[in-house]
């Protein structure tokens, strides 16, 4: 039993603000709850009418019904909510749904009301969903705690919706119904005063009836709790996540549920790293979760897709969509093609996609042969309905396949809907268009790939030795990096020009001379870096051009090569975030950066380079030496372990140059420390 | 009357291969045609049975019916098609639909059959749709020339489908029906032996019943005819285009309809430049064409969108989707906000999006106020159905708005479908999800913007003087560019080292020295370019390092600056294509290039830079001088005018450097000529 069982599975319910006046929220809510099999008590303190079942308080309602309500559903205004809930808690209510708006999201007095409600939670331990939400839906308990018309008719099924907004919860529930998929639990979190996304996900992790979760995120508030909840859940149940905020919608979003503390990119990175499948819009969310509620592939870094199509044109659309999203549609084995040739007319295309040329009676066998191919992990079938030629649901459900199927069925509206429903009920996800079918296949593939990443072992962080608190100069920062096994240039700290000349003799030219001053972060901009110095004369010239500084750093110059930027910083919500980007102007303008939360597995660190748009620059394009992937991975893991120390605020290596031997060297480094006691403890707990 | 009227609007029809055996194509086709109001003759030369209406030939059928069929629908095998059509043409048939496959797409004997069919077209002038297509649909004529079940039930309406494939034609027609939109004409082109996309588009340009066209392109064969047909059509009717082939699907695509002669990118560029709205998949195609069949915005380079939402969460999804696609959602005028404040409860968000807080009875007035705002050209409204609160169709159709509306309606499946249908019939495009609504809004915006580009005047090409045929050296190429008003470095052609030394004195250092040899295209790779030469000693060193060559080119070195690449080449299908890209390694790896067909308007040329991902590098990022846009536009137009001469095979300026004053200079140039007589005339006629 989870802490939210009394919220989502109460024995008895009381409705605050229950009303008999049609059109009032409290009336709509009482109507929706009418199908609940347990007692539903109506409370209306303003116009009590016990003869007609409207009690003045929860206490009196409980006494009359002979049972204490576990759940209180509040339809009363913000200003009176806290007191009413405190009273309900006093008589034994353990959970509440607060529908009213007018709390923190509204500003003004709303913040006071929200504060008062938070105090009730703290004092009484009552769990509160909302405020500012249209409620939740649990069809398998015949429990519709929602005032939205039509909500009580939603059917039970395998999908849970965890939405930031009540409106999105309902919109998704209806869209899933249109896709023929029922609901296990649908929750709109509203302001998330108490019950959060992570709480609901933890609750779902204990629910055997859930087969897939649709997660809608506007504002991630408890970074690591959320990612840990997703990670736990994805072991058993796939999670598909839609994160709002790709564009700058901050102003309206804040008015809706509060400030955005982190970024869209970091939130997506965090959820993906935790094992969620990410989608770009709610249309894709419905398709992806529909597919994953019916089928899940075994963990596989790169599943192969077999395509069978009854019509070449739409099959080409599906093939093109999958391939352009990087999905593997491999050639079939010679043996498979030979077997297919015996099943199909001459002149049809056989080598993935397999074009059967109109819906063929041999479809069942064709799908079986393709699915048995050693390179195929999932078979997708397109068919425009031609019932005179073949019964598509019968043909597909008859196929005894070694691998799961996804179907795409077009055709006359009602017939096609019916066919999709039949296939869905037979456990075969079925889309209406090649584009939707592609979303389904990609969701299954991404989920399978995500689990291979989760299976990889997390790297235990090293424990680097840090300098004392305060500004850190470049030499000291590089010393910390060197201790972590990151290559840095051979260098000398010089107190004065004489020492610098000695260093030149010692190191040999060419060298770089830099000012060494922990207070100056941007040395180049003040003329504090001079490169390519080979002679004592050039050194004197360089020193003359540089600003005064406490000391000088003389370094051996590294050979030319492509440059990367790596760094770690603390996100206010998710804690340490590692970034890898291409150096140089174009990449900076393009924002070509790959992100991961730290700590991370070697597998994740290794994959970061592959996400850069400019990755070819580091993989041997134009005759350059490819970067040594193991060395680069080491640098990333080292920075991640550095950030495990709460005293590290930020560390950046810019540039990290690729040497002719493929190793990487930190040409410049910045390390910013902080006093962890100033931060209210670790932000990534 | 267009040339295809006898194909799509025949007075009488004959079916070749008509059959009474259920399951045969000829039987299904005869069934589909049964609703045609004119005579439909059945011809079966193998098993004639005149008593039951099956005639041995078209001639005998025509004699018996007392009318010559304008259209022959052929359901007989490929091998016998040509002879049968020749015979039909002889007795007066003027058009044919050929359904059978087994022609060029199948290889082997198929090519011979296609050749024979082409000869019939050439000899008799009969117009042929297909072969290898499931036909066409013209519901307003009760003419279903298709063997696909369900096709005869498709309803008449405002949308035409012009699809490369018969399967896609039908899949789109059914998907449109699901969206509540009827069909004017649906055509699957198949192999396009005779009737092409351009032919059908030209036919539609004369049809007042068409309000929007969905164009599906697999292989563009007649580049300029296609773009001209699209351009003519878009003056009156919007065209939405889906181009297949983003990924490498060449092998399967070739097996389907023949070789791809051009690229996906060039085809998209050409269609967009001609005024089409481009979409990424067939789901978006249906949404976009649905919207455009009901509403079209006036020409407008950047329409402003007003958003009204009854629920904050889904409204946020719509806002985010639109903004992240670069759509303008501007703040409303102060006066509008003041008026809205009087209509809506306190605490709701008012400044675009306008959050009404549940479906409000004031919705009609809210929509009117937003639509009247001076910055708003289109208003999009989101509502989750709450019929107890507001009747959404009534509220929206009651709004007397100055601008068009797009609605997005979620809710209980059947009710929401009904609402969407009602709104659609009232002329308000209505989507089921925010993502679909965003596609609709973006299609309307892109169509409005496309027409502002078409309104711009085309630049009349200059007529440059070209050197004689044969290899062209860099100096000569730069001379041609200079004649076109493109800046080139001050330079001297030197016959020998002595002349080079004189040139250095003349020009002053630093200079670049290059070999001047029309046979060598890649000078740098053979050590033929030496830069930064200031002294005679350095010049001697440089000359010693360079390979022998007929002459030397000594040029003033240009100051440092960002670099572009511009060029023009001939696409085998679309003719001259202009390309603008960022110089440098990263951009090359990213394929960061903007394309346009030539000739082009100054407006189009100007817009090319804005499409580069790295555009900020040329717009003043990091303190650099922004490029002089007028000068860059001039270079692009000059290259376009150069390519108007058929003798120009290709011309590339790489790099085109941005100077500190913003002007651009062609640091290197390649000009390749060709003998136009070798090309079978101009390829862009």
PDB file of N, CA, C and O in Angstrom, chain A residues 86-139:
ATOM      1  N   UNK A  86      -8.807  21.357   7.499  1.00  0.00           N
ATOM      2  CA  UNK A  86      -8.291  21.111   8.844  1.00  0.00           C
ATOM      3  C   UNK A  86      -9.375  20.403   9.686  1.00  0.00           C
ATOM      4  O   UNK A  86      -9.089  19.450  10.410  1.00  0.00           O
ATOM      5  N   UNK A  87     -10.578  20.871   9.504  1.00  0.00           N
ATOM      6  CA  UNK A  87     -11.705  20.280  10.234  1.00  0.00           C
ATOM      7  C   UNK A  87     -11.937  18.836   9.776  1.00  0.00           C
ATOM      8  O   UNK A  87     -12.163  17.936  10.601  1.00  0.00           O
ATOM      9  N   UNK A  88     -11.864  18.614   8.457  1.00  0.00           N
ATOM     10  CA  UNK A  88     -12.067  17.260   7.928  1.00  0.00           C
ATOM     11  C   UNK A  88     -10.980  16.319   8.439  1.00  0.00           C
ATOM     12  O   UNK A  88     -11.249  15.162   8.805  1.00  0.00           O
ATOM     13  N   UNK A  89      -9.747  16.816   8.461  1.00  0.00           N
ATOM     14  CA  UNK A  89      -8.636  15.990   8.946  1.00  0.00           C
ATOM     15  C   UNK A  89      -8.857  15.627  10.408  1.00  0.00           C
ATOM     16  O   UNK A  89      -8.545  14.514  10.845  1.00  0.00           O
ATOM     17  N   UNK A  90      -9.422  16.582  11.156  1.00  0.00           N
ATOM     18  CA  UNK A  90      -9.634  16.357  12.587  1.00  0.00           C
ATOM     19  C   UNK A  90     -10.608  15.200  12.831  1.00  0.00           C
ATOM     20  O   UNK A  90     -10.490  14.488  13.826  1.00  0.00           O
ATOM     21  N   UNK A  91     -11.541  15.005  11.922  1.00  0.00           N
ATOM     22  CA  UNK A  91     -12.472  13.898  12.112  1.00  0.00           C
ATOM     23  C   UNK A  91     -12.025  12.630  11.378  1.00  0.00           C
ATOM     24  O   UNK A  91     -12.775  11.662  11.309  1.00  0.00           O
ATOM     25  N   UNK A  92     -10.788  12.672  10.790  1.00  0.00           N
ATOM     26  CA  UNK A  92     -10.235  11.421  10.269  1.00  0.00           C
ATOM     27  C   UNK A  92     -10.009  11.344   8.782  1.00  0.00           C
ATOM     28  O   UNK A  92      -9.507  10.326   8.280  1.00  0.00           O
ATOM     29  N   UNK A  93     -10.366  12.382   8.017  1.00  0.00           N
ATOM     30  CA  UNK A  93     -10.082  12.342   6.583  1.00  0.00           C
ATOM     31  C   UNK A  93      -8.565  12.326   6.374  1.00  0.00           C
ATOM     32  O   UNK A  93      -7.834  13.024   7.067  1.00  0.00           O
ATOM     33  N   UNK A  94      -8.108  11.517   5.422  1.00  0.00           N
ATOM     34  CA  UNK A  94      -6.660  11.348   5.250  1.00  0.00           C
ATOM     35  C   UNK A  94      -6.156  11.907   3.932  1.00  0.00           C
ATOM     36  O   UNK A  94      -4.945  11.977   3.708  1.00  0.00           O
ATOM     37  N   UNK A  95      -7.069  12.222   3.034  1.00  0.00           N
ATOM     38  CA  UNK A  95      -6.643  12.726   1.728  1.00  0.00           C
ATOM     39  C   UNK A  95      -7.688  13.711   1.209  1.00  0.00           C
ATOM     40  O   UNK A  95      -8.849  13.635   1.609  1.00  0.00           O
ATOM     41  N   UNK A  96      -7.238  14.637   0.339  1.00  0.00           N
ATOM     42  CA  UNK A  96      -8.176  15.619  -0.208  1.00  0.00           C
ATOM     43  C   UNK A  96      -7.816  15.939  -1.651  1.00  0.00           C
ATOM     44  O   UNK A  96      -6.644  15.968  -2.024  1.00  0.00           O
ATOM     45  N   UNK A  97      -8.862  16.143  -2.424  1.00  0.00           N
ATOM     46  CA  UNK A  97      -8.704  16.720  -3.762  1.00  0.00           C
ATOM     47  C   UNK A  97      -9.247  18.138  -3.683  1.00  0.00           C
ATOM     48  O   UNK A  97     -10.399  18.330  -3.282  1.00  0.00           O
ATOM     49  N   UNK A  98      -8.409  19.128  -4.040  1.00  0.00           N
ATOM     50  CA  UNK A  98      -8.858  20.523  -3.982  1.00  0.00           C
ATOM     51  C   UNK A  98      -8.961  21.052  -5.407  1.00  0.00           C
ATOM     52  O   UNK A  98      -7.948  21.241  -6.091  1.00  0.00           O
ATOM     53  N   UNK A  99     -10.179  21.273  -5.879  1.00  0.00           N
ATOM     54  CA  UNK A  99     -10.391  21.666  -7.274  1.00  0.00           C
ATOM     55  C   UNK A  99     -10.221  23.161  -7.504  1.00  0.00           C
ATOM     56  O   UNK A  99      -9.776  23.584  -8.572  1.00  0.00           O
ATOM     57  N   UNK A 100     -10.586  23.971  -6.520  1.00  0.00           N
ATOM     58  CA  UNK A 100     -10.641  25.413  -6.750  1.00  0.00           C
ATOM     59  C   UNK A 100      -9.323  25.991  -7.232  1.00  0.00           C
ATOM     60  O   UNK A 100      -8.246  25.547  -6.848  1.00  0.00           O
ATOM     61  N   UNK A 101      -9.418  26.997  -8.103  1.00  0.00           N
ATOM     62  CA  UNK A 101      -8.283  27.837  -8.426  1.00  0.00           C
ATOM     63  C   UNK A 101      -8.279  29.017  -7.467  1.00  0.00           C
ATOM     64  O   UNK A 101      -9.055  29.062  -6.515  1.00  0.00           O
ATOM     65  N   UNK A 102      -7.400  30.005  -7.750  1.00  0.00           N
ATOM     66  CA  UNK A 102      -7.342  31.163  -6.874  1.00  0.00           C
ATOM     67  C   UNK A 102      -6.315  30.996  -5.773  1.00  0.00           C
ATOM     68  O   UNK A 102      -6.352  31.697  -4.767  1.00  0.00           O
ATOM     69  N   UNK A 103      -5.375  30.053  -5.951  1.00  0.00           N
ATOM     70  CA  UNK A 103      -4.281  29.867  -4.991  1.00  0.00           C
ATOM     71  C   UNK A 103      -3.015  30.526  -5.553  1.00  0.00           C
ATOM     72  O   UNK A 103      -3.109  31.583  -6.199  1.00  0.00           O
ATOM     73  N   UNK A 104      -1.877  29.886  -5.349  1.00  0.00           N
ATOM     74  CA  UNK A 104      -0.604  30.533  -5.710  1.00  0.00           C
ATOM     75  C   UNK A 104      -0.570  30.977  -7.167  1.00  0.00           C
ATOM     76  O   UNK A 104       0.036  32.003  -7.506  1.00  0.00           O
ATOM     77  N   UNK A 105      -1.222  30.213  -8.067  1.00  0.00           N
ATOM     78  CA  UNK A 105      -1.138  30.536  -9.495  1.00  0.00           C
ATOM     79  C   UNK A 105      -1.775  31.876  -9.819  1.00  0.00           C
ATOM     80  O   UNK A 105      -1.497  32.477 -10.859  1.00  0.00           O
ATOM     81  N   UNK A 106      -2.649  32.366  -8.913  1.00  0.00           N
ATOM     82  CA  UNK A 106      -3.390  33.595  -9.207  1.00  0.00           C
ATOM     83  C   UNK A 106      -2.719  34.838  -8.637  1.00  0.00           C
ATOM     84  O   UNK A 106      -3.111  35.951  -8.961  1.00  0.00           O
ATOM     85  N   UNK A 107      -1.695  34.642  -7.817  1.00  0.00           N
ATOM     86  CA  UNK A 107      -1.058  35.802  -7.193  1.00  0.00           C
ATOM     87  C   UNK A 107      -1.962  36.415  -6.138  1.00  0.00           C
ATOM     88  O   UNK A 107      -3.011  35.852  -5.796  1.00  0.00           O
ATOM     89  N   UNK A 108      -1.544  37.551  -5.618  1.00  0.00           N
ATOM     90  CA  UNK A 108      -2.353  38.277  -4.622  1.00  0.00           C
ATOM     91  C   UNK A 108      -2.632  37.418  -3.405  1.00  0.00           C
ATOM     92  O   UNK A 108      -1.745  36.723  -2.894  1.00  0.00           O
ATOM     93  N   UNK A 109      -3.891  37.436  -2.946  1.00  0.00           N
ATOM     94  CA  UNK A 109      -4.279  36.664  -1.769  1.00  0.00           C
ATOM     95  C   UNK A 109      -4.117  35.166  -1.981  1.00  0.00           C
ATOM     96  O   UNK A 109      -4.073  34.403  -1.010  1.00  0.00           O
ATOM     97  N   UNK A 110      -4.071  34.755  -3.257  1.00  0.00           N
ATOM     98  CA  UNK A 110      -3.959  33.327  -3.560  1.00  0.00           C
ATOM     99  C   UNK A 110      -2.767  32.692  -2.867  1.00  0.00           C
ATOM    100  O   UNK A 110      -2.839  31.556  -2.383  1.00  0.00           O
ATOM    101  N   UNK A 111      -1.641  33.418  -2.814  1.00  0.00           N
ATOM    102  CA  UNK A 111      -0.445  32.874  -2.174  1.00  0.00           C
ATOM    103  C   UNK A 111      -0.709  32.622  -0.695  1.00  0.00           C
ATOM    104  O   UNK A 111      -0.234  31.625  -0.123  1.00  0.00           O
ATOM    105  N   UNK A 112      -1.494  33.508  -0.059  1.00  0.00           N
ATOM    106  CA  UNK A 112      -1.825  33.320   1.354  1.00  0.00           C
ATOM    107  C   UNK A 112      -2.688  32.066   1.538  1.00  0.00           C
ATOM    108  O   UNK A 112      -2.471  31.276   2.459  1.00  0.00           O
ATOM    109  N   UNK A 113      -3.662  31.901   0.653  1.00  0.00           N
ATOM    110  CA  UNK A 113      -4.521  30.719   0.754  1.00  0.00           C
ATOM    111  C   UNK A 113      -3.696  29.439   0.591  1.00  0.00           C
ATOM    112  O   UNK A 113      -3.924  28.447   1.272  1.00  0.00           O
ATOM    113  N   UNK A 114      -2.749  29.493  -0.371  1.00  0.00           N
ATOM    114  CA  UNK A 114      -1.930  28.299  -0.595  1.00  0.00           C
ATOM    115  C   UNK A 114      -1.058  28.010   0.622  1.00  0.00           C
ATOM    116  O   UNK A 114      -0.887  26.856   1.030  1.00  0.00           O
ATOM    117  N   UNK A 115      -0.534  29.082   1.223  1.00  0.00           N
ATOM    118  CA  UNK A 115       0.294  28.924   2.421  1.00  0.00           C
ATOM    119  C   UNK A 115      -0.532  28.286   3.552  1.00  0.00           C
ATOM    120  O   UNK A 115      -0.058  27.374   4.256  1.00  0.00           O
ATOM    121  N   UNK A 116      -1.760  28.764   3.716  1.00  0.00           N
ATOM    122  CA  UNK A 116      -2.625  28.222   4.774  1.00  0.00           C
ATOM    123  C   UNK A 116      -2.900  26.739   4.530  1.00  0.00           C
ATOM    124  O   UNK A 116      -2.889  25.917   5.466  1.00  0.00           O
ATOM    125  N   UNK A 117      -3.099  26.391   3.268  1.00  0.00           N
ATOM    126  CA  UNK A 117      -3.351  24.992   2.921  1.00  0.00           C
ATOM    127  C   UNK A 117      -2.109  24.138   3.216  1.00  0.00           C
ATOM    128  O   UNK A 117      -2.221  23.020   3.755  1.00  0.00           O
ATOM    129  N   UNK A 118      -0.934  24.687   2.888  1.00  0.00           N
ATOM    130  CA  UNK A 118       0.306  23.959   3.153  1.00  0.00           C
ATOM    131  C   UNK A 118       0.463  23.704   4.652  1.00  0.00           C
ATOM    132  O   UNK A 118       0.967  22.650   5.075  1.00  0.00           O
ATOM    133  N   UNK A 119       0.029  24.656   5.473  1.00  0.00           N
ATOM    134  CA  UNK A 119       0.127  24.473   6.928  1.00  0.00           C
ATOM    135  C   UNK A 119      -0.768  23.339   7.400  1.00  0.00           C
ATOM    136  O   UNK A 119      -0.398  22.585   8.306  1.00  0.00           O
ATOM    137  N   UNK A 120      -1.941  23.212   6.794  1.00  0.00           N
ATOM    138  CA  UNK A 120      -2.838  22.115   7.156  1.00  0.00           C
ATOM    139  C   UNK A 120      -2.176  20.772   6.834  1.00  0.00           C
ATOM    140  O   UNK A 120      -2.225  19.829   7.618  1.00  0.00           O
ATOM    141  N   UNK A 121      -1.544  20.708   5.657  1.00  0.00           N
ATOM    142  CA  UNK A 121      -0.847  19.480   5.267  1.00  0.00           C
ATOM    143  C   UNK A 121       0.235  19.148   6.287  1.00  0.00           C
ATOM    144  O   UNK A 121       0.358  18.004   6.747  1.00  0.00           O
ATOM    145  N   UNK A 122       1.007  20.171   6.654  1.00  0.00           N
ATOM    146  CA  UNK A 122       2.122  19.956   7.578  1.00  0.00           C
ATOM    147  C   UNK A 122       1.615  19.522   8.963  1.00  0.00           C
ATOM    148  O   UNK A 122       2.142  18.604   9.578  1.00  0.00           O
ATOM    149  N   UNK A 123       0.542  20.185   9.413  1.00  0.00           N
ATOM    150  CA  UNK A 123       0.053  19.932  10.767  1.00  0.00           C
ATOM    151  C   UNK A 123      -0.693  18.607  10.891  1.00  0.00           C
ATOM    152  O   UNK A 123      -0.615  17.945  11.926  1.00  0.00           O
ATOM    153  N   UNK A 124      -1.447  18.253   9.861  1.00  0.00           N
ATOM    154  CA  UNK A 124      -2.360  17.106  10.006  1.00  0.00           C
ATOM    155  C   UNK A 124      -1.900  15.867   9.244  1.00  0.00           C
ATOM    156  O   UNK A 124      -2.401  14.771   9.499  1.00  0.00           O
ATOM    157  N   UNK A 125      -0.968  16.038   8.294  1.00  0.00           N
ATOM    158  CA  UNK A 125      -0.537  14.881   7.490  1.00  0.00           C
ATOM    159  C   UNK A 125      -1.517  14.492   6.415  1.00  0.00           C
ATOM    160  O   UNK A 125      -1.317  13.501   5.713  1.00  0.00           O
ATOM    161  N   UNK A 126      -2.589  15.250   6.250  1.00  0.00           N
ATOM    162  CA  UNK A 126      -3.532  14.949   5.173  1.00  0.00           C
ATOM    163  C   UNK A 126      -2.809  15.136   3.834  1.00  0.00           C
ATOM    164  O   UNK A 126      -1.988  16.043   3.683  1.00  0.00           O
ATOM    165  N   UNK A 127      -3.070  14.229   2.875  1.00  0.00           N
ATOM    166  CA  UNK A 127      -2.431  14.355   1.557  1.00  0.00           C
ATOM    167  C   UNK A 127      -3.376  15.131   0.643  1.00  0.00           C
ATOM    168  O   UNK A 127      -4.562  14.799   0.549  1.00  0.00           O
ATOM    169  N   UNK A 128      -2.835  16.150  -0.036  1.00  0.00           N
ATOM    170  CA  UNK A 128      -3.675  17.020  -0.860  1.00  0.00           C
ATOM    171  C   UNK A 128      -3.272  16.944  -2.331  1.00  0.00           C
ATOM    172  O   UNK A 128      -2.104  17.157  -2.661  1.00  0.00           O
ATOM    173  N   UNK A 129      -4.235  16.631  -3.204  1.00  0.00           N
ATOM    174  CA  UNK A 129      -4.041  16.717  -4.661  1.00  0.00           C
ATOM    175  C   UNK A 129      -4.619  18.057  -5.114  1.00  0.00           C
ATOM    176  O   UNK A 129      -5.766  18.368  -4.832  1.00  0.00           O
ATOM    177  N   UNK A 130      -3.798  18.852  -5.804  1.00  0.00           N
ATOM    178  CA  UNK A 130      -4.209  20.182  -6.241  1.00  0.00           C
ATOM    179  C   UNK A 130      -3.467  21.222  -5.419  1.00  0.00           C
ATOM    180  O   UNK A 130      -2.348  20.966  -4.999  1.00  0.00           O
ATOM    181  N   UNK A 131      -4.030  22.380  -5.188  1.00  0.00           N
ATOM    182  CA  UNK A 131      -5.315  22.866  -5.711  1.00  0.00           C
ATOM    183  C   UNK A 131      -5.222  23.200  -7.202  1.00  0.00           C
ATOM    184  O   UNK A 131      -4.187  22.958  -7.811  1.00  0.00           O
ATOM    185  N   UNK A 132      -6.333  23.736  -7.741  1.00  0.00           N
ATOM    186  CA  UNK A 132      -6.361  24.187  -9.123  1.00  0.00           C
ATOM    187  C   UNK A 132      -6.271  23.022 -10.095  1.00  0.00           C
ATOM    188  O   UNK A 132      -5.432  22.992 -10.980  1.00  0.00           O
ATOM    189  N   UNK A 133      -7.155  22.054  -9.923  1.00  0.00           N
ATOM    190  CA  UNK A 133      -7.190  20.914 -10.845  1.00  0.00           C
ATOM    191  C   UNK A 133      -8.625  20.424 -11.013  1.00  0.00           C
ATOM    192  O   UNK A 133      -9.438  20.565 -10.105  1.00  0.00           O
ATOM    193  N   UNK A 134      -8.914  19.891 -12.174  1.00  0.00           N
ATOM    194  CA  UNK A 134     -10.239  19.319 -12.410  1.00  0.00           C
ATOM    195  C   UNK A 134     -10.336  17.882 -11.905  1.00  0.00           C
ATOM    196  O   UNK A 134     -11.341  17.227 -12.132  1.00  0.00           O
ATOM    197  N   UNK A 135      -9.289  17.390 -11.219  1.00  0.00           N
ATOM    198  CA  UNK A 135      -9.441  16.138 -10.493  1.00  0.00           C
ATOM    199  C   UNK A 135      -8.714  14.935 -11.028  1.00  0.00           C
ATOM    200  O   UNK A 135      -7.702  15.063 -11.719  1.00  0.00           O
ATOM    201  N   UNK A 136      -9.235  13.756 -10.663  1.00  0.00           N
ATOM    202  CA  UNK A 136      -8.608  12.506 -11.122  1.00  0.00           C
ATOM    203  C   UNK A 136      -9.676  11.479 -11.475  1.00  0.00           C
ATOM    204  O   UNK A 136     -10.843  11.600 -11.080  1.00  0.00           O
ATOM    205  N   UNK A 137      -9.237  10.470 -12.239  1.00  0.00           N
ATOM    206  CA  UNK A 137     -10.147   9.472 -12.786  1.00  0.00           C
ATOM    207  C   UNK A 137      -9.582   8.083 -12.508  1.00  0.00           C
ATOM    208  O   UNK A 137      -8.420   7.825 -12.812  1.00  0.00           O
ATOM    209  N   UNK A 138     -10.392   7.212 -11.921  1.00  0.00           N
ATOM    210  CA  UNK A 138      -9.956   5.831 -11.681  1.00  0.00           C
ATOM    211  C   UNK A 138     -11.096   4.888 -12.086  1.00  0.00           C
ATOM    212  O   UNK A 138     -11.815   4.360 -11.238  1.00  0.00           O
ATOM    213  N   UNK A 139     -11.252   4.702 -13.409  1.00  0.00           N
ATOM    214  CA  UNK A 139     -12.424   3.946 -13.895  1.00  0.00           C
ATOM    215  C   UNK A 139     -12.549   2.547 -13.311  1.00  0.00           C
ATOM    216  O   UNK A 139     -13.660   2.080 -13.105  1.00  0.00           O
TER     217      UNK A 139
END
